[in-house]
Amino acid sequence: MLTVEEALDAILSRVSALGTERVDVVGAWGRVLAEPVVSRREIPPWPNSSMDGYAVRAEDTGRGAALAVVGRVEAGGLPARAIGRGEAMRIFTGAPLPEGADTVVPQEDVDTGAGRIALRGALERAAFVRPRGEDVRVGDRVLEPGTVLTAAEIGLLATLGFGQVRVYRRPRVAILSTGNELADLGTEPGLGQIPNTNTYTLMAQVLEAGADPVSLGVASDRLEAIEERVRAARDADVLVSSAGVSVGELDLVRDALTNAGAELHLWRVSMRPGKPITFGSLAGRAVFGLPGNPVSAMVTFELFVRPALLKLAGRRRLTRPRMRVRALAPVSNPGSRRGYLRVQLEPIEQGLGARLTGEQGSAILRSMVAADGLAVVPPDTVVPSGGDLEVIVLRELP
Ligand code: AMP
Ligand code: MG
């Protein structure tokens, strides 16, 4: 049996980032940058005022100093002339400083008279001035490949004049559910049937990982039926199927994948929940066969498929955040496999506390609905109330 880490290494060593494309910056949210971004602009391009007030020379300031106001400059305008000794210029936030000025006096700190201002004290040189290039210098490497583009990065790209940006392609992920017992959404399950859950959880997990899901529907437990769907997934980058990967007579997914030309690895991974998982390559694409129980499918997706999708999408960081939290009730993981147990998190006096979301059966989807994270618990372990738990965080923290 492999450890989770060994199985994950084996998967990640066989996938690498997809190709790239150029997209408009406006639509680039959530995409992964595929090139370094180097500035060809100086931001701000010239020293400018951070306040409405008066541009002055610091050496002219002091208590009672009187200065002649020799002009006015607004944001979007240019100063008509330089200022000299004993002079000031009316200035507004964002306007360029006139030559000769090195400091701004906020308007609330002066007494105004006809064409003159009187200061109430001295100012330090450069007070209320935003120097040229204080944010970005020409040639600065401001973003690295692998960066996920969020609002701040998109604003920076726009500031630097980049209307388009090169990003990695989003992985296309085909989702296949298998099983004679499955009634798909839109049909009422008949006798002996159960509703298809996995297509929908897995498609949503694909979206959560920043990739594009495509459903291949449900295939019955017949070799040819599964094989036909596998072939239909030809233009996807990844195929994820669920169920039919154990060793029963009706567990045909592996044979179907092999018949379709896949080279497969089947692993028993030492974890709970989760049975064997299948991973392999089919014409250069990754294929996963996940277990059928809805919670097992979700948890194995989290641990194995999600990091692979992130790597395909060009991300550098492939894992969810992990935290150490306090057990608010005993958490036990009997048996010889490492547990990934569903927990709810809540704020406590110091940090966060966790408790199990209820029964941990691998068919109990509601335990997943309530889960903020997965507590990683070693085999044969009881963590007492108050003890330390390591949690993989799946949701926004409470
Ligand atoms: P299997 O690996 O085919 O033996 O499936 C294990 C369990 O998961 C069985 O109880 C199946 O009925 C159930 N199962 C398989 N596929 C799905 C699905 N798409 N949605 C919900 N339950 C499923
Ligand atoms: Mg089955």
CSV table of C-alpha atoms and ligand atoms in Angstrom, one decimal:
chain,number,residue,atom,x,y,z
A,1,MET,CA,0.0,0.0,0.0
A,2,LEU,CA,1.2,3.5,-0.9
A,3,THR,CA,1.1,6.5,1.4
A,4,VAL,CA,-1.0,9.5,0.2
A,5,GLU,CA,2.3,11.3,-0.4
A,6,GLU,CA,3.8,8.5,-2.5
A,7,ALA,CA,0.6,8.3,-4.7
A,8,LEU,CA,0.5,12.1,-5.1
A,9,ASP,CA,4.2,12.2,-6.1
A,10,ALA,CA,3.6,9.5,-8.6
A,11,ILE,CA,0.7,11.5,-10.1
A,12,LEU,CA,2.4,14.9,-10.1
A,13,SER,CA,5.6,13.5,-11.7
A,14,ARG,CA,3.4,12.6,-14.7
A,15,VAL,CA,1.6,15.8,-15.3
A,16,SER,CA,2.9,19.2,-16.3
A,17,ALA,CA,1.5,22.6,-17.2
A,18,LEU,CA,-0.7,22.9,-20.3
A,19,GLY,CA,-0.1,25.4,-23.1
A,20,THR,CA,-0.7,29.1,-22.8
A,21,GLU,CA,-2.9,31.7,-24.4
A,22,ARG,CA,-3.3,35.4,-24.4
A,23,VAL,CA,-6.4,36.8,-22.7
A,24,ASP,CA,-7.8,40.3,-22.1
A,25,VAL,CA,-6.8,41.6,-18.6
A,26,VAL,CA,-10.5,42.2,-18.0
A,27,GLY,CA,-11.3,38.5,-18.2
A,28,ALA,CA,-8.1,37.3,-16.6
A,29,TRP,CA,-9.4,37.0,-13.0
A,30,GLY,CA,-8.5,33.6,-11.5
A,31,ARG,CA,-6.2,32.7,-14.4
A,32,VAL,CA,-2.6,31.7,-13.8
A,33,LEU,CA,0.1,34.0,-15.2
A,34,ALA,CA,2.4,32.2,-17.7
A,35,GLU,CA,5.0,34.9,-18.1
A,36,PRO,CA,6.9,37.3,-15.9
A,37,VAL,CA,5.5,40.9,-16.0
A,38,VAL,CA,8.2,43.5,-16.3
A,39,SER,CA,7.3,47.2,-16.1
A,40,ARG,CA,8.0,49.6,-18.9
A,41,ARG,CA,6.4,52.4,-16.9
A,42,GLU,CA,7.4,54.4,-13.9
A,43,ILE,CA,4.5,54.7,-11.4
A,44,PRO,CA,3.9,57.4,-10.5
A,45,PRO,CA,5.5,59.0,-13.6
A,46,TRP,CA,6.4,62.2,-11.8
A,47,PRO,CA,6.4,63.5,-8.2
A,48,ASN,CA,2.9,64.4,-7.3
A,49,SER,CA,0.8,65.7,-4.4
A,50,SER,CA,-0.9,63.4,-2.0
A,51,MET,CA,-3.1,66.2,-0.6
A,52,ASP,CA,-5.0,69.3,-1.7
A,53,GLY,CA,-2.8,72.2,-0.5
A,54,TYR,CA,0.2,74.2,-1.7
A,55,ALA,CA,3.4,73.1,-3.3
A,56,VAL,CA,6.3,74.8,-1.5
A,57,ARG,CA,10.1,74.6,-0.8
A,58,ALA,CA,10.7,72.9,2.5
A,59,GLU,CA,13.4,75.5,3.4
A,60,ASP,CA,10.8,78.3,3.1
A,61,THR,CA,8.5,76.7,5.7
A,62,GLY,CA,8.3,77.7,9.3
A,63,ARG,CA,5.9,79.2,11.9
A,64,GLY,CA,4.5,82.4,10.5
A,65,ALA,CA,6.3,82.1,7.1
A,66,ALA,CA,4.3,84.0,4.4
A,67,LEU,CA,4.5,82.8,0.8
A,68,ALA,CA,3.2,84.3,-2.4
A,69,VAL,CA,0.8,82.0,-4.3
A,70,VAL,CA,2.0,82.2,-7.9
A,71,GLY,CA,-0.3,79.7,-9.7
A,72,ARG,CA,-2.4,76.6,-9.6
A,73,VAL,CA,-2.1,73.1,-10.8
A,74,GLU,CA,-4.9,70.4,-10.8
A,75,ALA,CA,-4.7,66.6,-11.5
A,76,GLY,CA,-4.6,66.2,-15.2
A,77,GLY,CA,-2.9,69.6,-15.7
A,78,LEU,CA,0.8,70.8,-15.7
A,79,PRO,CA,2.3,73.6,-13.7
A,80,ALA,CA,2.7,76.7,-15.9
A,81,ARG,CA,6.0,77.6,-14.3
A,82,ALA,CA,8.5,76.7,-11.6
A,83,ILE,CA,8.4,78.2,-8.1
A,84,GLY,CA,11.2,80.1,-6.5
A,85,ARG,CA,12.2,81.3,-3.1
A,86,GLY,CA,9.2,82.6,-1.0
A,87,GLU,CA,6.7,81.2,-3.5
A,88,ALA,CA,3.9,78.6,-3.3
A,89,MET,CA,1.6,77.1,-5.9
A,90,ARG,CA,-2.0,75.9,-5.2
A,91,ILE,CA,-2.0,72.1,-5.9
A,92,PHE,CA,-4.6,69.3,-5.8
A,93,THR,CA,-4.2,65.6,-5.0
A,94,GLY,CA,-2.5,63.8,-7.9
A,95,ALA,CA,-1.2,66.9,-9.6
A,96,PRO,CA,2.5,67.1,-10.6
A,97,LEU,CA,4.7,69.2,-8.4
A,98,PRO,CA,6.1,72.3,-10.1
A,99,GLU,CA,9.9,72.6,-10.6
A,100,GLY,CA,11.5,74.1,-7.5
A,101,ALA,CA,8.9,72.6,-5.1
A,102,ASP,CA,9.8,69.7,-3.0
A,103,THR,CA,7.0,69.6,-0.3
A,104,VAL,CA,3.3,70.1,0.0
A,105,VAL,CA,1.5,71.9,2.8
A,106,PRO,CA,-2.1,70.6,3.3
A,107,GLN,CA,-4.7,73.3,2.8
A,108,GLU,CA,-6.0,72.8,6.3
A,109,ASP,CA,-2.6,73.8,7.7
A,110,VAL,CA,-2.4,77.3,6.2
A,111,ASP,CA,-4.1,80.7,6.7
A,112,THR,CA,-5.0,82.2,3.4
A,113,GLY,CA,-5.0,85.9,2.5
A,114,ALA,CA,-5.2,87.7,-0.9
A,115,GLY,CA,-2.6,86.0,-3.1
A,116,ARG,CA,-0.7,84.8,0.0
A,117,ILE,CA,-0.6,82.0,2.5
A,118,ALA,CA,0.8,82.0,6.0
A,119,LEU,CA,2.2,78.7,7.4
A,120,ARG,CA,1.8,77.6,11.0
A,121,GLY,CA,5.0,75.6,11.2
A,122,ALA,CA,7.9,74.0,9.4
A,123,LEU,CA,7.5,70.9,7.2
A,124,GLU,CA,9.9,68.1,6.5
A,125,ARG,CA,11.3,68.0,3.0
A,126,ALA,CA,9.1,65.7,0.8
A,127,ALA,CA,6.1,65.8,3.1
A,128,PHE,CA,2.9,64.9,1.3
A,129,VAL,CA,4.8,64.3,-1.9
A,130,ARG,CA,4.5,60.9,-3.7
A,131,PRO,CA,7.9,60.5,-5.4
A,132,ARG,CA,8.4,59.4,-9.0
A,133,GLY,CA,8.6,55.6,-9.1
A,134,GLU,CA,7.6,55.0,-5.5
A,135,ASP,CA,5.3,52.2,-6.6
A,136,VAL,CA,7.0,50.7,-9.7
A,137,ARG,CA,10.3,51.5,-11.5
A,138,VAL,CA,10.9,50.8,-15.2
A,139,GLY,CA,12.4,47.3,-15.4
A,140,ASP,CA,10.9,46.1,-12.1
A,141,ARG,CA,9.8,42.4,-12.4
A,142,VAL,CA,6.4,42.9,-10.6
A,143,LEU,CA,4.7,39.5,-11.2
A,144,GLU,CA,6.1,36.0,-11.5
A,145,PRO,CA,4.8,33.1,-13.7
A,146,GLY,CA,2.5,30.9,-11.6
A,147,THR,CA,0.8,33.9,-9.9
A,148,VAL,CA,-3.0,33.6,-9.7
A,149,LEU,CA,-4.5,36.8,-11.0
A,150,THR,CA,-6.8,38.5,-8.6
A,151,ALA,CA,-8.1,42.0,-8.3
A,152,ALA,CA,-4.7,43.6,-7.2
A,153,GLU,CA,-2.7,41.9,-10.0
A,154,ILE,CA,-5.3,42.9,-12.6
A,155,GLY,CA,-5.2,46.5,-11.4
A,156,LEU,CA,-1.4,46.5,-11.6
A,157,LEU,CA,-1.4,45.1,-15.1
A,158,ALA,CA,-3.8,47.8,-16.2
A,159,THR,CA,-1.7,50.4,-14.5
A,160,LEU,CA,1.3,49.2,-16.4
A,161,GLY,CA,-0.6,49.4,-19.7
A,162,PHE,CA,-1.0,45.7,-20.4
A,163,GLY,CA,-4.4,45.1,-22.0
A,164,GLN,CA,-3.7,41.4,-22.5
A,165,VAL,CA,-1.7,38.9,-20.6
A,166,ARG,CA,-0.4,35.4,-21.3
A,167,VAL,CA,-1.9,32.8,-19.0
A,168,TYR,CA,-2.1,29.0,-18.9
A,169,ARG,CA,-5.0,27.2,-20.5
A,170,ARG,CA,-7.7,26.1,-18.2
A,171,PRO,CA,-7.7,22.3,-18.0
A,172,ARG,CA,-10.8,20.7,-19.6
A,173,VAL,CA,-11.9,17.8,-17.4
A,174,ALA,CA,-14.4,15.1,-18.5
A,175,ILE,CA,-16.4,13.6,-15.7
A,176,LEU,CA,-17.9,10.1,-16.1
A,177,SER,CA,-20.1,8.3,-13.6
A,178,THR,CA,-20.5,4.5,-13.9
A,179,GLY,CA,-23.0,2.1,-12.4
A,180,ASN,CA,-26.2,0.3,-13.4
A,181,GLU,CA,-27.9,1.6,-10.2
A,182,LEU,CA,-27.5,5.3,-11.1
A,183,ALA,CA,-30.5,7.5,-12.1
A,184,ASP,CA,-29.4,10.8,-13.4
A,185,LEU,CA,-30.7,14.2,-12.3
A,186,GLY,CA,-34.1,14.7,-14.0
A,187,THR,CA,-35.3,11.2,-13.6
A,188,GLU,CA,-36.9,9.8,-10.5
A,189,PRO,CA,-34.8,6.8,-9.2
A,190,GLY,CA,-36.8,3.6,-9.8
A,191,LEU,CA,-36.7,0.5,-7.6
A,192,GLY,CA,-33.1,-0.5,-6.9
A,193,GLN,CA,-31.7,2.8,-8.3
A,194,ILE,CA,-29.9,5.6,-6.5
A,195,PRO,CA,-29.5,9.2,-7.6
A,196,ASN,CA,-26.2,10.1,-9.4
A,197,THR,CA,-24.3,12.3,-7.0
A,198,ASN,CA,-20.7,12.1,-8.1
A,199,THR,CA,-21.1,13.8,-11.5
A,200,TYR,CA,-22.3,16.9,-9.8
A,201,THR,CA,-19.9,17.0,-6.8
A,202,LEU,CA,-16.9,16.3,-9.1
A,203,MET,CA,-17.9,18.9,-11.7
A,204,ALA,CA,-18.2,21.5,-8.9
A,205,GLN,CA,-14.9,20.4,-7.5
A,206,VAL,CA,-13.4,20.9,-11.0
A,207,LEU,CA,-14.8,24.4,-11.1
A,208,GLU,CA,-13.4,25.1,-7.6
A,209,ALA,CA,-10.0,24.1,-8.9
A,210,GLY,CA,-10.2,26.7,-11.7
A,211,ALA,CA,-10.8,24.1,-14.5
A,212,ASP,CA,-13.6,23.5,-16.9
A,213,PRO,CA,-15.8,20.4,-16.4
A,214,VAL,CA,-17.7,18.5,-19.1
A,215,SER,CA,-20.1,15.8,-18.1
A,216,LEU,CA,-20.0,12.5,-20.0
A,217,GLY,CA,-23.1,11.4,-18.1
A,218,VAL,CA,-23.6,7.9,-16.7
A,219,ALA,CA,-22.3,4.7,-18.2
A,220,SER,CA,-23.8,1.3,-17.3
A,221,ASP,CA,-21.6,-1.4,-15.9
A,222,ARG,CA,-20.7,-2.8,-19.4
A,223,LEU,CA,-17.2,-2.8,-20.7
A,224,GLU,CA,-18.2,-1.4,-24.1
A,225,ALA,CA,-20.4,1.3,-22.6
A,226,ILE,CA,-17.6,2.6,-20.5
A,227,GLU,CA,-15.1,2.3,-23.2
A,228,GLU,CA,-17.3,4.3,-25.6
A,229,ARG,CA,-17.5,7.1,-23.1
A,230,VAL,CA,-13.8,7.1,-22.4
A,231,ARG,CA,-13.2,7.5,-26.1
A,232,ALA,CA,-15.7,10.4,-26.2
A,233,ALA,CA,-13.5,12.2,-23.8
A,234,ARG,CA,-10.8,12.6,-26.4
A,235,ASP,CA,-10.6,16.4,-26.4
A,236,ALA,CA,-10.5,16.7,-22.6
A,237,ASP,CA,-7.1,17.1,-20.8
A,238,VAL,CA,-8.2,14.9,-17.9
A,239,LEU,CA,-10.7,12.2,-17.4
A,240,VAL,CA,-12.2,11.6,-14.0
A,241,SER,CA,-14.5,8.6,-13.5
A,242,SER,CA,-16.1,7.4,-10.4
A,243,ALA,CA,-17.0,3.9,-9.1
A,244,GLY,CA,-16.2,0.5,-10.6
A,245,VAL,CA,-12.5,0.5,-9.6
A,246,SER,CA,-12.6,-2.2,-6.9
A,247,VAL,CA,-12.1,-5.8,-7.6
A,248,GLY,CA,-15.7,-7.0,-8.1
A,249,GLU,CA,-17.0,-8.5,-11.3
A,250,LEU,CA,-18.7,-5.3,-12.2
A,251,ASP,CA,-15.7,-3.2,-11.6
A,252,LEU,CA,-14.9,-2.6,-15.2
A,253,VAL,CA,-13.4,0.9,-15.3
A,254,ARG,CA,-9.8,-0.3,-15.4
A,255,ASP,CA,-10.4,-2.7,-18.2
A,256,ALA,CA,-12.3,-0.1,-20.2
A,257,LEU,CA,-9.5,2.4,-19.7
A,258,THR,CA,-6.9,-0.2,-20.7
A,259,ASN,CA,-8.9,-1.2,-23.8
A,260,ALA,CA,-9.1,2.4,-24.8
A,261,GLY,CA,-5.3,2.5,-24.7
A,262,ALA,CA,-4.5,3.8,-21.3
A,263,GLU,CA,-1.4,2.8,-19.3
A,264,LEU,CA,-2.7,2.4,-15.8
A,265,HIS,CA,-1.4,2.3,-12.2
A,266,LEU,CA,-3.7,1.0,-9.6
A,267,TRP,CA,-2.9,1.8,-6.1
A,268,ARG,CA,-4.2,0.9,-2.8
A,269,VAL,CA,-3.6,4.0,-0.8
A,270,SER,CA,-3.4,3.9,2.9
A,271,MET,CA,-6.2,6.3,3.8
A,272,ARG,CA,-9.7,6.4,5.1
A,273,PRO,CA,-12.1,7.1,3.4
A,274,GLY,CA,-11.0,5.9,0.0
A,275,LYS,CA,-10.5,2.6,-1.6
A,276,PRO,CA,-8.1,1.9,-4.4
A,277,ILE,CA,-7.7,4.6,-6.9
A,278,THR,CA,-6.7,4.3,-10.5
A,279,PHE,CA,-4.4,6.7,-12.3
A,280,GLY,CA,-2.9,6.5,-15.7
A,281,SER,CA,-2.1,8.2,-19.0
A,282,LEU,CA,-4.1,7.9,-22.1
A,283,ALA,CA,-2.6,9.5,-25.2
A,284,GLY,CA,-0.7,12.0,-23.0
A,285,ARG,CA,-3.8,12.8,-20.9
A,286,ALA,CA,-4.3,12.0,-17.2
A,287,VAL,CA,-7.1,9.6,-16.3
A,288,PHE,CA,-8.3,9.0,-12.8
A,289,GLY,CA,-10.7,6.3,-11.6
A,290,LEU,CA,-12.0,7.4,-8.2
A,291,PRO,CA,-14.0,5.3,-5.8
A,292,GLY,CA,-17.8,5.4,-6.0
A,293,ASN,CA,-19.0,6.3,-2.6
A,294,PRO,CA,-19.7,10.1,-2.7
A,295,VAL,CA,-17.4,11.1,0.2
A,296,SER,CA,-14.6,8.8,-1.0
A,297,ALA,CA,-14.9,10.3,-4.5
A,298,MET,CA,-14.8,13.9,-3.1
A,299,VAL,CA,-11.9,13.2,-0.7
A,300,THR,CA,-9.8,11.4,-3.3
A,301,PHE,CA,-10.5,14.2,-5.7
A,302,GLU,CA,-9.2,16.7,-3.1
A,303,LEU,CA,-6.1,14.8,-2.4
A,304,PHE,CA,-5.1,13.6,-5.8
A,305,VAL,CA,-7.0,15.2,-8.7
A,306,ARG,CA,-7.1,18.8,-7.5
A,307,PRO,CA,-3.3,19.1,-7.1
A,308,ALA,CA,-2.9,17.6,-10.6
A,309,LEU,CA,-5.4,20.1,-12.1
A,310,LEU,CA,-3.6,23.0,-10.4
A,311,LYS,CA,-0.3,21.8,-11.8
A,312,LEU,CA,-1.8,21.5,-15.3
A,313,ALA,CA,-3.1,25.0,-14.9
A,314,GLY,CA,0.4,26.3,-14.2
A,315,ARG,CA,0.1,26.9,-10.5
A,316,ARG,CA,3.1,26.7,-8.2
A,317,ARG,CA,1.3,26.1,-5.0
A,318,LEU,CA,-0.7,22.8,-5.3
A,319,THR,CA,-1.9,22.2,-1.8
A,320,ARG,CA,-4.7,23.6,0.3
A,321,PRO,CA,-3.6,25.5,3.5
A,322,ARG,CA,-3.2,23.3,6.6
A,323,MET,CA,-3.7,24.5,10.1
A,324,ARG,CA,-3.2,23.2,13.6
A,325,VAL,CA,-6.4,23.5,15.6
A,326,ARG,CA,-7.8,22.3,18.9
A,327,ALA,CA,-10.0,19.2,19.1
A,328,LEU,CA,-13.2,20.3,20.9
A,329,ALA,CA,-14.3,16.7,21.4
A,330,PRO,CA,-12.3,13.4,21.1
A,331,VAL,CA,-11.5,12.4,17.5
A,332,SER,CA,-10.7,8.8,17.0
A,333,ASN,CA,-9.3,7.0,13.9
A,334,PRO,CA,-9.3,3.3,14.6
A,335,GLY,CA,-7.6,1.0,12.1
A,336,SER,CA,-4.4,0.9,10.2
A,337,ARG,CA,-5.1,3.6,7.6
A,338,ARG,CA,-4.6,7.4,8.0
A,339,GLY,CA,-7.9,9.2,8.5
A,340,TYR,CA,-9.1,12.2,6.6
A,341,LEU,CA,-12.0,13.1,8.8
A,342,ARG,CA,-14.6,15.7,8.1
A,343,VAL,CA,-14.5,18.5,10.7
A,344,GLN,CA,-16.3,21.7,11.4
A,345,LEU,CA,-14.2,24.6,12.5
A,346,GLU,CA,-15.2,27.3,15.0
A,347,PRO,CA,-13.4,30.2,16.5
A,348,ILE,CA,-12.2,29.7,20.1
A,349,GLU,CA,-10.4,32.0,22.5
A,350,GLN,CA,-7.1,31.3,20.8
A,351,GLY,CA,-7.3,30.2,17.1
A,352,LEU,CA,-9.8,27.6,15.9
A,353,GLY,CA,-11.4,24.5,17.3
A,354,ALA,CA,-12.6,21.5,15.4
A,355,ARG,CA,-15.2,18.8,15.9
A,356,LEU,CA,-16.3,15.9,13.7
A,357,THR,CA,-19.3,16.7,11.5
A,358,GLY,CA,-21.0,13.5,12.6
A,359,GLU,CA,-20.9,9.9,11.3
A,360,GLN,CA,-17.9,9.4,9.0
A,361,GLY,CA,-19.4,6.8,6.7
A,362,SER,CA,-18.1,7.2,3.1
A,363,ALA,CA,-21.7,7.4,1.8
A,364,ILE,CA,-22.8,10.1,4.2
A,365,LEU,CA,-22.6,13.2,2.0
A,366,ARG,CA,-24.1,15.5,4.7
A,367,SER,CA,-21.0,15.0,6.7
A,368,MET,CA,-19.2,16.7,3.8
A,369,VAL,CA,-21.8,19.5,3.5
A,370,ALA,CA,-21.0,20.5,7.1
A,371,ALA,CA,-17.2,20.2,6.7
A,372,ASP,CA,-14.9,23.1,6.8
A,373,GLY,CA,-11.9,20.8,6.5
A,374,LEU,CA,-10.4,17.4,6.8
A,375,ALA,CA,-8.6,16.5,9.9
A,376,VAL,CA,-5.5,14.3,9.1
A,377,VAL,CA,-5.4,11.7,11.9
A,378,PRO,CA,-2.7,9.0,12.1
A,379,PRO,CA,-3.7,5.3,12.2
A,380,ASP,CA,-4.9,3.8,15.5
A,381,THR,CA,-5.1,7.2,17.2
A,382,VAL,CA,-7.5,8.9,19.5
A,383,VAL,CA,-7.0,12.6,19.8
A,384,PRO,CA,-8.5,13.7,23.2
A,385,SER,CA,-10.6,16.7,23.6
A,386,GLY,CA,-8.1,19.7,23.8
A,387,GLY,CA,-5.5,17.8,21.8
A,388,ASP,CA,-3.9,19.0,18.6
A,389,LEU,CA,-5.4,18.3,15.2
A,390,GLU,CA,-3.9,19.0,11.8
A,391,VAL,CA,-6.7,20.2,9.4
A,392,ILE,CA,-6.7,20.7,5.6
A,393,VAL,CA,-8.8,23.8,5.2
A,394,LEU,CA,-11.4,23.4,2.4
A,395,ARG,CA,-13.5,26.5,3.0
A,396,GLU,CA,-13.3,30.1,4.1
A,397,LEU,CA,-12.5,30.1,7.8
A,398,PRO,CA,-15.4,30.9,10.1
B,1,AMP,P1,-18.6,0.8,-6.6
B,1,AMP,O1,-17.2,1.3,-6.5
B,1,AMP,O2,-19.1,0.8,-8.1
B,1,AMP,O3,-18.8,-0.5,-5.9
B,1,AMP,O4,-19.5,1.9,-5.9
B,1,AMP,C1,-19.4,2.1,-4.5
B,1,AMP,C2,-20.6,2.7,-4.0
B,1,AMP,O5,-20.8,4.1,-4.5
B,1,AMP,C3,-21.9,2.0,-4.3
B,1,AMP,O6,-22.8,2.0,-3.2
B,1,AMP,C4,-22.5,2.8,-5.4
B,1,AMP,O7,-23.9,2.7,-5.6
B,1,AMP,C5,-22.1,4.2,-5.0
B,1,AMP,N1,-22.0,5.1,-6.2
B,1,AMP,C6,-21.3,4.8,-7.3
B,1,AMP,N2,-21.4,5.9,-8.2
B,1,AMP,C7,-22.1,6.8,-7.6
B,1,AMP,C8,-22.6,8.1,-8.0
B,1,AMP,N3,-22.3,8.6,-9.2
B,1,AMP,N4,-23.4,8.8,-7.2
B,1,AMP,C9,-23.7,8.3,-6.0
B,1,AMP,N5,-23.3,7.1,-5.5
B,1,AMP,C10,-22.5,6.3,-6.4
B,2,MG,MG,-20.5,-0.1,-9.1
